[in-house]
């Protein structure tokens, strides 16, 4: 599918970004059901995906497989490409008229892989992907975020406070850079109560989708 044909559809591509434990997954589910409840067809998805490429990444994140940080950057890019262009992928869904909301996208690679394998490779690999219409950046201090993560699951290779501190700084830098390049990115205070964040995001999305 040619990307040129889908430029206007990308308006309905909405992305959530933030550190592990910033609450993007919870809010993604809530936004999907609020949009559906308002009669807006919405499809919730995430990266890494559950496709074969994403499953391989999950094994690396769990520490079951070892891989060079550069290889991980390539795998995230391959997973993203398939997620966009594959059957029932993001572009197809957008073309069908759905709003696609995605937990993590390009900014995750620029922040995480930017810190683990150097900025150059992820920046090159991700230059090929189209910008989302709207992104939400969930801002939280790494210590609070890691406390949340440690309470609920077994930790993955990036889920160490020292690393998350570096990712947080890189995220802030990348958000500023992308905003300057014309990306629309709303910042969310991720320490606010869950219900309040839900309302904020839902009303921002409704206003955004209603724009001409
Ligand atoms: P996520 O699914 O948000 O975390 P979990 O399911 O464990 O709560 O993301 C998994 C990890 O993958 C997270 O630490 C961020 C990392 N990641 C990258 O490093 N680069 C990327 O491009 C993406 C999409 C995720």
Short mmCIF file of C-alpha atoms and ligand atoms in Angstrom, two decimals:
data_model
loop_
_atom_site.label_atom_id
_atom_site.label_comp_id
_atom_site.label_asym_id
_atom_site.label_seq_id
_atom_site.Cartn_x
_atom_site.Cartn_y
_atom_site.Cartn_z
CA UNK A 1 0.00 0.00 0.00
CA UNK A 2 1.48 3.38 -1.03
CA UNK A 3 1.93 5.74 1.92
CA UNK A 4 0.99 8.73 -0.25
CA UNK A 5 -2.52 7.31 -0.51
CA UNK A 6 -2.92 7.24 3.24
CA UNK A 7 -1.56 10.66 4.35
CA UNK A 8 -4.99 12.02 5.21
CA UNK A 9 -5.90 8.78 6.99
CA UNK A 10 -2.89 9.13 9.27
CA UNK A 11 -4.78 11.89 11.03
CA UNK A 12 -6.68 9.14 12.81
CA UNK A 13 -3.52 7.44 14.00
CA UNK A 14 -3.08 8.23 17.70
CA UNK A 15 -0.07 7.11 19.72
CA UNK A 16 0.67 6.85 23.45
CA UNK A 17 4.27 7.17 24.62
CA UNK A 18 6.00 7.14 27.98
CA UNK A 19 8.27 5.26 30.36
CA UNK A 20 7.43 1.76 31.59
CA UNK A 21 4.88 2.27 34.37
CA UNK A 22 3.61 5.59 33.04
CA UNK A 23 0.14 4.12 32.51
CA UNK A 24 -0.17 4.12 28.71
CA UNK A 25 -1.62 0.59 28.54
CA UNK A 26 -4.40 1.33 31.05
CA UNK A 27 -5.33 4.53 29.28
CA UNK A 28 -5.22 2.93 25.83
CA UNK A 29 -7.93 0.44 26.82
CA UNK A 30 -10.00 3.20 28.38
CA UNK A 31 -9.74 5.48 25.36
CA UNK A 32 -10.69 2.63 23.00
CA UNK A 33 -13.85 1.85 24.95
CA UNK A 34 -14.76 5.55 25.35
CA UNK A 35 -14.42 6.12 21.60
CA UNK A 36 -16.38 2.96 20.80
CA UNK A 37 -19.05 4.06 23.31
CA UNK A 38 -19.30 7.36 21.42
CA UNK A 39 -19.92 5.44 18.19
CA UNK A 40 -16.42 6.00 16.81
CA UNK A 41 -14.82 2.82 15.40
CA UNK A 42 -11.54 2.48 17.27
CA UNK A 43 -8.87 -0.20 17.16
CA UNK A 44 -6.36 -0.50 20.00
CA UNK A 45 -2.94 -1.96 19.26
CA UNK A 46 0.59 -1.97 20.68
CA UNK A 47 4.29 -2.34 19.96
CA UNK A 48 6.05 -4.65 20.31
CA UNK A 49 3.22 -6.46 18.51
CA UNK A 50 1.96 -10.01 19.01
CA UNK A 51 3.17 -10.81 15.47
CA UNK A 52 6.23 -13.11 15.09
CA UNK A 53 8.62 -10.11 15.01
CA UNK A 54 7.15 -8.79 18.25
CA UNK A 55 7.28 -12.20 19.93
CA UNK A 56 11.00 -12.40 19.21
CA UNK A 57 11.46 -8.96 20.79
CA UNK A 58 9.51 -10.06 23.89
CA UNK A 59 11.89 -12.99 24.38
CA UNK A 60 14.84 -10.60 24.27
CA UNK A 61 13.14 -8.22 26.72
CA UNK A 62 12.57 -11.10 29.13
CA UNK A 63 16.25 -12.03 28.92
CA UNK A 64 15.55 -15.44 27.31
CA UNK A 65 17.58 -14.50 24.23
CA UNK A 66 20.66 -12.35 23.97
CA UNK A 67 20.99 -9.80 21.17
CA UNK A 68 23.24 -6.89 20.35
CA UNK A 69 21.45 -3.54 21.04
CA UNK A 70 21.72 -2.70 17.33
CA UNK A 71 19.93 -5.93 16.42
CA UNK A 72 17.15 -4.94 18.84
CA UNK A 73 16.80 -1.59 17.05
CA UNK A 74 16.43 -3.43 13.71
CA UNK A 75 13.87 -5.82 15.20
CA UNK A 76 11.71 -2.99 16.58
CA UNK A 77 11.86 -1.35 13.14
CA UNK A 78 10.92 -4.62 11.38
CA UNK A 79 8.04 -5.16 13.81
CA UNK A 80 6.86 -1.58 13.22
CA UNK A 81 7.05 -1.96 9.44
CA UNK A 82 4.96 -5.14 9.53
CA UNK A 83 2.57 -3.52 12.01
CA UNK A 84 2.04 -0.62 9.60
CA UNK A 85 1.99 -2.46 6.28
CA UNK A 86 0.93 -6.03 7.13
CA UNK A 87 -2.51 -7.61 6.80
CA UNK A 88 -4.96 -5.86 9.09
CA UNK A 89 -2.11 -3.58 10.05
CA UNK A 90 -2.31 0.09 10.98
CA UNK A 91 -2.57 1.46 7.41
CA UNK A 92 -5.26 -1.00 6.40
CA UNK A 93 -7.29 -0.22 9.52
CA UNK A 94 -6.98 3.51 8.90
CA UNK A 95 -8.06 3.06 5.32
CA UNK A 96 -11.13 1.16 6.59
CA UNK A 97 -12.05 4.31 8.50
CA UNK A 98 -11.05 3.17 11.98
CA UNK A 99 -9.27 5.34 14.52
CA UNK A 100 -6.10 3.41 15.40
CA UNK A 101 -4.64 3.97 18.87
CA UNK A 102 -1.24 2.48 19.48
CA UNK A 103 0.71 1.89 22.69
CA UNK A 104 4.25 3.01 21.68
CA UNK A 105 5.68 3.83 18.26
CA UNK A 106 8.70 5.69 16.82
CA UNK A 107 9.43 7.80 19.93
CA UNK A 108 9.92 4.62 22.00
CA UNK A 109 12.70 3.50 19.66
CA UNK A 110 14.29 6.95 19.62
CA UNK A 111 14.25 7.12 23.43
CA UNK A 112 15.08 3.50 24.38
CA UNK A 113 17.28 2.32 21.51
CA UNK A 114 18.74 5.83 21.26
CA UNK A 115 20.16 5.20 24.75
CA UNK A 116 21.10 1.54 24.30
CA UNK A 117 22.70 1.46 20.85
CA UNK A 118 23.39 5.13 20.13
CA UNK A 119 21.15 7.68 18.41
CA UNK A 120 22.26 7.19 14.84
CA UNK A 121 20.85 3.73 14.00
CA UNK A 122 17.33 4.21 15.47
CA UNK A 123 17.17 7.66 13.94
CA UNK A 124 17.93 6.25 10.46
CA UNK A 125 15.66 3.22 10.83
CA UNK A 126 12.73 5.31 12.05
CA UNK A 127 13.02 8.05 9.45
CA UNK A 128 10.91 5.83 7.15
CA UNK A 129 7.80 5.73 9.33
CA UNK A 130 5.01 8.29 8.94
CA UNK A 131 4.27 10.57 11.91
CA UNK A 132 1.07 9.87 13.85
CA UNK A 133 -1.68 12.49 13.67
CA UNK A 134 -1.62 12.93 17.43
CA UNK A 135 0.62 11.63 20.22
CA UNK A 136 0.26 11.69 23.99
CA UNK A 137 3.47 11.75 26.00
CA UNK A 138 2.90 10.47 29.55
CA UNK A 139 5.36 12.35 31.72
CA UNK A 140 6.36 10.75 35.03
CA UNK A 141 9.51 10.64 37.17
CA UNK A 142 11.36 7.33 36.63
CA UNK A 143 11.39 6.43 40.35
CA UNK A 144 7.58 6.54 40.66
CA UNK A 145 7.17 4.71 37.35
CA UNK A 146 9.52 1.90 38.39
CA UNK A 147 7.78 1.51 41.77
CA UNK A 148 4.53 0.87 39.87
CA UNK A 149 6.16 -1.66 37.52
CA UNK A 150 7.94 -3.56 40.30
CA UNK A 151 4.63 -4.06 42.13
CA UNK A 152 2.87 -5.77 39.28
CA UNK A 153 5.19 -7.96 37.22
CA UNK A 154 8.53 -9.60 36.58
CA UNK A 155 10.99 -7.00 35.36
CA UNK A 156 12.28 -6.86 31.78
CA UNK A 157 15.81 -5.87 30.74
CA UNK A 158 15.05 -2.13 30.46
CA UNK A 159 13.12 -1.94 33.71
CA UNK A 160 15.92 -0.66 35.91
CA UNK A 161 15.61 2.82 37.42
CA UNK A 162 19.05 3.94 36.24
CA UNK A 163 18.16 3.06 32.62
CA UNK A 164 14.71 4.60 32.87
CA UNK A 165 16.33 7.88 34.01
CA UNK A 166 18.31 7.98 30.79
CA UNK A 167 15.24 7.03 28.70
CA UNK A 168 13.25 9.81 30.40
CA UNK A 169 15.81 12.46 29.42
CA UNK A 170 15.99 11.17 25.86
CA UNK A 171 12.18 11.04 25.61
CA UNK A 172 11.96 14.72 26.63
CA UNK A 173 14.57 15.64 24.02
CA UNK A 174 12.90 13.64 21.28
CA UNK A 175 9.45 15.05 22.08
CA UNK A 176 10.82 18.59 21.73
CA UNK A 177 12.58 17.71 18.48
CA UNK A 178 9.51 16.11 16.94
CA UNK A 179 7.28 18.99 18.05
CA UNK A 180 9.69 21.37 16.33
CA UNK A 181 9.38 19.18 13.22
CA UNK A 182 5.61 19.61 13.28
CA UNK A 183 4.40 16.55 15.20
CA UNK A 184 1.39 17.20 17.38
CA UNK A 185 2.24 15.90 20.86
CA UNK A 186 0.18 16.50 24.02
CA UNK A 187 1.93 16.03 27.35
CA UNK A 188 -0.01 14.22 30.09
CA UNK A 189 0.84 14.45 33.79
CA UNK A 190 0.92 10.69 34.41
CA UNK A 191 0.79 11.07 38.22
CA UNK A 192 -2.76 12.42 38.13
CA UNK A 193 -5.62 10.03 39.06
CA UNK A 194 -6.46 7.46 36.36
CA UNK A 195 -10.04 8.72 35.88
CA UNK A 196 -8.87 12.31 35.46
CA UNK A 197 -6.28 11.33 32.83
CA UNK A 198 -8.96 9.31 31.03
CA UNK A 199 -11.24 12.36 30.83
CA UNK A 200 -8.44 14.65 29.67
CA UNK A 201 -7.37 12.29 26.88
CA UNK A 202 -10.91 11.51 25.77
CA UNK A 203 -11.90 15.16 25.50
CA UNK A 204 -8.65 16.11 23.72
CA UNK A 205 -9.24 13.26 21.24
CA UNK A 206 -12.85 14.22 20.58
CA UNK A 207 -11.86 17.82 19.93
CA UNK A 208 -8.98 16.70 17.71
CA UNK A 209 -11.10 14.26 15.67
CA UNK A 210 -13.79 16.91 15.19
CA UNK A 211 -11.28 19.33 13.63
CA UNK A 212 -11.60 19.80 9.91
P1 LIG B 1 5.51 -2.37 26.88
O1 LIG B 1 4.66 -3.33 26.15
O2 LIG B 1 5.04 -0.97 26.98
O3 LIG B 1 5.82 -2.88 28.33
P2 LIG B 1 5.16 -4.09 29.16
O4 LIG B 1 4.21 -4.86 28.31
O5 LIG B 1 6.36 -4.86 29.59
O6 LIG B 1 4.47 -3.39 30.29
O7 LIG B 1 6.91 -2.31 26.15
C1 LIG B 1 7.85 -3.29 26.28
C2 LIG B 1 9.22 -2.67 26.31
O8 LIG B 1 9.69 -2.42 25.00
C3 LIG B 1 9.32 -1.34 27.06
O9 LIG B 1 10.36 -1.44 28.01
C4 LIG B 1 9.71 -0.35 26.01
C5 LIG B 1 10.39 -1.19 24.98
N1 LIG B 1 10.37 -0.64 23.61
C6 LIG B 1 11.58 -0.19 23.05
O10 LIG B 1 12.63 -0.27 23.68
N2 LIG B 1 11.57 0.28 21.77
C7 LIG B 1 10.44 0.35 21.02
O11 LIG B 1 10.48 0.80 19.86
C8 LIG B 1 9.21 -0.10 21.61
C9 LIG B 1 7.95 -0.06 20.81
C10 LIG B 1 9.22 -0.59 22.91
#
